PDB file of C-alpha atoms in Angstrom:
ATOM      1  CA  MET A   9      -0.489  -0.401   0.084  1.00 85.00           C
ATOM      2  CA  GLN A  10       2.376   2.143   1.054  1.00 87.00           C
ATOM      3  CA  TYR A  11       5.007   1.735  -1.402  1.00 88.00           C
ATOM      4  CA  PRO A  12       3.485  -0.142  -4.255  1.00 90.00           C
ATOM      5  CA  GLY A  13       6.006   0.653  -7.150  1.00 88.00           C
ATOM      6  CA  LEU A  14       8.126  -2.189  -5.201  1.00 89.00           C
ATOM      7  CA  ALA A  15       4.951  -4.394  -4.995  1.00 87.00           C
ATOM      8  CA  THR A  16       4.769  -5.346  -9.275  1.00 83.00           C
ATOM      9  CA  GLU A  17       4.448  -8.939  -8.135  1.00 86.00           C
ATOM     10  CA  PHE A  18       1.126  -8.452  -5.783  1.00 90.00           C
ATOM     11  CA  ASP A  19      -1.017  -8.388  -9.362  1.00 91.00           C
ATOM     12  CA  ALA A  20      -0.188 -12.278  -9.694  1.00 89.00           C
ATOM     13  CA  LEU A  21      -1.174 -13.219  -6.316  1.00 88.00           C
ATOM     14  CA  ASP A  22      -5.034 -14.270  -6.328  1.00 83.00           C
ATOM     15  CA  ALA A  23      -7.587 -13.201  -3.573  1.00 84.00           C
ATOM     16  CA  GLU A  24      -7.617 -17.401  -2.298  1.00 86.00           C
ATOM     17  CA  SER A  25      -3.579 -16.211  -1.256  1.00 89.00           C
ATOM     18  CA  PHE A  26      -5.471 -15.099   1.670  1.00 91.00           C
ATOM     19  CA  THR A  27      -6.717 -16.684   4.256  1.00 90.00           C
ATOM     20  CA  ALA A  28      -8.002 -13.277   6.330  1.00 92.00           C
ATOM     21  CA  PRO A  29     -11.091 -11.897   4.685  1.00 93.00           C
ATOM     22  CA  GLN A  30     -10.424  -8.408   4.575  1.00 93.00           C
ATOM     23  CA  HIS A  31      -7.407  -9.038   3.127  1.00 93.00           C
ATOM     24  CA  ARG A  32      -8.621 -11.083  -0.077  1.00 93.00           C
ATOM     25  CA  ALA A  33     -11.658  -8.204   0.586  1.00 93.00           C
ATOM     26  CA  MET A  34      -8.166  -5.756  -0.237  1.00 93.00           C
ATOM     27  CA  VAL A  35      -6.977  -7.352  -3.531  1.00 93.00           C
ATOM     28  CA  GLU A  36     -10.220  -7.624  -4.990  1.00 93.00           C
ATOM     29  CA  LEU A  37      -9.841  -3.659  -4.236  1.00 94.00           C
ATOM     30  CA  ILE A  38      -6.896  -3.479  -5.529  1.00 94.00           C
ATOM     31  CA  ARG A  39      -7.542  -5.461  -8.622  1.00 92.00           C
ATOM     32  CA  SER A  40     -10.599  -3.598  -9.518  1.00 93.00           C
ATOM     33  CA  SER A  41      -8.778  -0.524  -9.156  1.00 91.00           C
ATOM     34  CA  GLY A  42      -6.559  -1.345 -12.130  1.00 92.00           C
ATOM     35  CA  GLY A  43      -3.851  -3.486  -9.960  1.00 92.00           C
ATOM     36  CA  VAL A  44      -1.021  -2.105  -8.477  1.00 92.00           C
ATOM     37  CA  ALA A  45       0.449  -1.471 -12.029  1.00 90.00           C
ATOM     38  CA  ALA A  46      -2.164   1.246 -12.089  1.00 90.00           C
ATOM     39  CA  ALA A  47      -0.703   3.128  -8.935  1.00 91.00           C
ATOM     40  CA  THR A  48       1.416   6.503 -11.068  1.00 88.00           C
ATOM     41  CA  ASP A  49       0.846   8.498  -8.386  1.00 89.00           C
ATOM     42  CA  PRO A  50       2.187   6.386  -5.824  1.00 85.00           C
ATOM     43  CA  GLY A  51       1.622   9.072  -3.042  1.00 85.00           C
ATOM     44  CA  GLN A  52      -2.126   9.710  -4.479  1.00 92.00           C
ATOM     45  CA  TRP A  53      -2.661   5.551  -4.203  1.00 91.00           C
ATOM     46  CA  ALA A  54      -3.866   5.057  -0.807  1.00 92.00           C
ATOM     47  CA  THR A  55      -6.224   8.411  -1.432  1.00 93.00           C
ATOM     48  CA  TRP A  56      -7.542   6.867  -4.475  1.00 94.00           C
ATOM     49  CA  LEU A  57      -8.458   3.522  -3.265  1.00 95.00           C
ATOM     50  CA  ARG A  58     -10.004   4.544  -0.105  1.00 94.00           C
ATOM     51  CA  ASP A  59     -12.127   6.666  -2.584  1.00 95.00           C
ATOM     52  CA  ALA A  60     -12.769   3.365  -4.625  1.00 95.00           C
ATOM     53  CA  ALA A  61     -13.439   1.151  -1.298  1.00 96.00           C
ATOM     54  CA  PRO A  62     -16.928   0.121  -1.197  1.00 95.00           C
ATOM     55  CA  ASN A  63     -17.719   0.681   2.352  1.00 96.00           C
ATOM     56  CA  ASP A  64     -16.591   2.168   5.706  1.00 96.00           C
ATOM     57  CA  ALA A  65     -14.734  -1.525   7.493  1.00 95.00           C
ATOM     58  CA  GLN A  66     -12.366  -1.319   3.944  1.00 95.00           C
ATOM     59  CA  ARG A  67     -11.673   2.476   3.644  1.00 96.00           C
ATOM     60  CA  ALA A  68     -10.444   2.373   7.584  1.00 96.00           C
ATOM     61  CA  PHE A  69      -8.629  -0.924   6.745  1.00 95.00           C
ATOM     62  CA  VAL A  70      -6.902   1.017   3.341  1.00 95.00           C
ATOM     63  CA  THR A  71      -5.974   3.768   6.330  1.00 94.00           C
ATOM     64  CA  GLN A  72      -4.633   1.465   8.787  1.00 94.00           C
ATOM     65  CA  LEU A  73      -2.770  -0.064   5.727  1.00 92.00           C
ATOM     66  CA  ALA A  74      -1.537   2.827   4.635  1.00 91.00           C
ATOM     67  CA  VAL A  75      -0.237   4.924   7.915  1.00 90.00           C
ATOM     68  CA  GLU A  76       0.958   1.045   9.916  1.00 90.00           C
ATOM     69  CA  PRO A  77       5.030   1.254   9.999  1.00 86.00           C
ATOM     70  CA  ILE A  78       6.587  -1.420   8.078  1.00 83.00           C
ATOM     71  CA  GLU A  79       9.141  -3.338  10.432  1.00 82.00           C
ATOM     72  CA  ILE A  80      11.644  -4.523   8.445  1.00 80.00           C
ATOM     73  CA  TYR A  81      15.134  -5.156   9.246  1.00 80.00           C
ATOM     74  CA  GLY A  82      17.604  -2.916   6.651  1.00 78.00           C
ATOM     75  CA  GLU A  83      16.067  -0.772   3.916  1.00 79.00           C
ATOM     76  CA  LEU A  84      12.791  -1.290   1.635  1.00 82.00           C
ATOM     77  CA  ASP A  85      13.598  -2.259  -1.467  1.00 85.00           C
ATOM     78  CA  GLU A  86      11.999  -4.883  -4.528  1.00 84.00           C
ATOM     79  CA  HIS A  87      13.945  -7.340  -3.347  1.00 83.00           C
ATOM     80  CA  TYR A  88      12.770  -7.498   0.224  1.00 84.00           C
ATOM     81  CA  ALA A  89       9.038  -6.587  -1.230  1.00 85.00           C
ATOM     82  CA  LYS A  90       9.688 -10.159  -3.643  1.00 85.00           C
ATOM     83  CA  GLU A  91      10.537 -12.028  -0.543  1.00 85.00           C
ATOM     84  CA  ILE A  92       7.570 -11.053   1.455  1.00 86.00           C
ATOM     85  CA  LEU A  93       5.230 -11.313  -1.963  1.00 88.00           C
ATOM     86  CA  GLY A  94       7.024 -14.911  -2.622  1.00 86.00           C
ATOM     87  CA  THR A  95       6.609 -16.149   1.182  1.00 89.00           C
ATOM     88  CA  ILE A  96       3.238 -15.155   0.443  1.00 90.00           C
ATOM     89  CA  LYS A  97       2.873 -17.163  -2.340  1.00 90.00           C
ATOM     90  CA  ILE A  98       4.778 -20.185  -0.662  1.00 91.00           C
ATOM     91  CA  HIS A  99       2.115 -20.049   2.445  1.00 92.00           C
ATOM     92  CA  SER A 100      -0.296 -20.163  -0.628  1.00 91.00           C
ATOM     93  CA  ILE A 101       0.889 -23.136  -1.922  1.00 93.00           C
ATOM     94  CA  ASN A 102       1.163 -24.925   1.255  1.00 94.00           C
ATOM     95  CA  ARG A 103      -2.041 -24.826   1.866  1.00 93.00           C
ATOM     96  CA  GLN A 104      -3.018 -26.111  -1.139  1.00 92.00           C
ATOM     97  CA  VAL A 105      -0.621 -29.399  -0.960  1.00 95.00           C
ATOM     98  CA  ALA A 106      -2.724 -29.435   2.578  1.00 95.00           C
ATOM     99  CA  ASN A 107      -5.790 -29.312   0.889  1.00 94.00           C
ATOM    100  CA  LEU A 108      -4.345 -32.256  -2.065  1.00 95.00           C
ATOM    101  CA  LYS A 109      -2.850 -34.206   0.253  1.00 96.00           C
ATOM    102  CA  SER A 110      -6.287 -35.038   2.413  1.00 95.00           C
ATOM    103  CA  ARG A 111      -7.995 -35.123  -1.210  1.00 94.00           C
ATOM    104  CA  LEU A 112      -5.351 -37.626  -1.858  1.00 93.00           C
ATOM    105  CA  GLY A 113      -5.806 -39.823   1.275  1.00 93.00           C
ATOM    106  CA  ARG A 114      -9.709 -39.869   1.009  1.00 94.00           C
ATOM    107  CA  LEU A 115      -9.702 -41.325  -2.683  1.00 93.00           C
ATOM    108  CA  ASP A 116      -9.243 -44.927  -2.962  1.00 92.00           C
ATOM    109  CA  PRO A 117      -6.917 -45.638  -6.434  1.00 91.00           C
ATOM    110  CA  ALA A 118      -7.749 -48.994  -6.791  1.00 92.00           C
ATOM    111  CA  SER A 119     -11.595 -47.985  -7.614  1.00 92.00           C
ATOM    112  CA  ASP A 120     -11.028 -44.502  -8.632  1.00 91.00           C
ATOM    113  CA  ALA A 121      -7.982 -44.510 -10.537  1.00 93.00           C
ATOM    114  CA  ALA A 122      -8.448 -41.690 -13.289  1.00 94.00           C
ATOM    115  CA  GLU A 123      -9.439 -39.080 -10.342  1.00 94.00           C
ATOM    116  CA  TYR A 124      -6.636 -40.389  -7.838  1.00 94.00           C
ATOM    117  CA  GLU A 125      -4.209 -39.996 -10.643  1.00 94.00           C
ATOM    118  CA  ARG A 126      -5.436 -36.340 -11.644  1.00 95.00           C
ATOM    119  CA  VAL A 127      -5.549 -35.418  -8.148  1.00 94.00           C
ATOM    120  CA  PHE A 128      -1.663 -36.755  -7.449  1.00 95.00           C
ATOM    121  CA  THR A 129      -0.902 -34.785 -11.397  1.00 95.00           C
ATOM    122  CA  GLU A 130      -2.150 -31.132  -9.646  1.00 94.00           C
ATOM    123  CA  LEU A 131      -0.104 -32.023  -6.648  1.00 95.00           C
ATOM    124  CA  MET A 132       2.997 -33.065  -8.680  1.00 95.00           C
ATOM    125  CA  GLN A 133       2.549 -28.928 -10.161  1.00 95.00           C
ATOM    126  CA  VAL A 134       2.110 -27.579  -7.475  1.00 93.00           C
ATOM    127  CA  GLU A 135       5.165 -28.914  -5.802  1.00 93.00           C
ATOM    128  CA  GLN A 136       6.808 -27.633  -8.689  1.00 94.00           C
ATOM    129  CA  GLN A 137       5.350 -24.327  -8.221  1.00 89.00           C
ATOM    130  CA  LYS A 138       6.590 -23.952  -4.881  1.00 89.00           C
ATOM    131  CA  ARG A 139       9.995 -25.289  -6.264  1.00 90.00           C
ATOM    132  CA  LEU A 140      10.227 -22.892  -8.286  1.00 88.00           C
ATOM    133  CA  ILE A 141       9.515 -19.706  -6.235  1.00 82.00           C
ATOM    134  CA  ARG A 142      12.082 -21.123  -3.542  1.00 82.00           C
ATOM    135  CA  GLU A 143      14.984 -21.308  -6.176  1.00 83.00           C
ATOM    136  CA  GLN A 144      13.437 -17.764  -7.252  1.00 77.00           C
ATOM    137  CA  GLY A 145      13.713 -16.815  -4.022  1.00 67.00           C
ATOM    138  CA  SER A 146      16.978 -17.890  -3.256  1.00 62.00           C
ATOM    139  CA  GLY A 147      18.181 -16.354  -6.689  1.00 56.00           C
ATOM    140  CA  ALA A 148      19.201 -20.346  -8.503  1.00 48.00           C
ATOM    141  CA  THR A 149      18.014 -20.576 -11.366  1.00 43.00           C
TER     142      THR A 149
END
């Protein structure tokens, strides 16, 4: 909210990446306002979002996010913002993995082989996404 230019990858997140309803609502508000990419004037972006918010609760949350101190060690830069967004993605993927493993545990691979294979393939794809995000975060190629 305070430094939209540092969070260019935020627009790639979806509301499902967040578990708190007010955070999901904020993602939807940002998306419906053109995303972080639309923050051409970072100094006015929070005001613009606050004006676009559909209710008092969201307007108050925009204000809170706009003024709340960001607690970090060191300097806030694009690398640090990418780390934060990567952490959000990893947590989201971990939830997906847990859900897929739970579904696999409830399936009988003998009697429902096609569904089991589909869910297992999806699990492998999600695990691959997680590995790629971790590699990108560590600077590996």
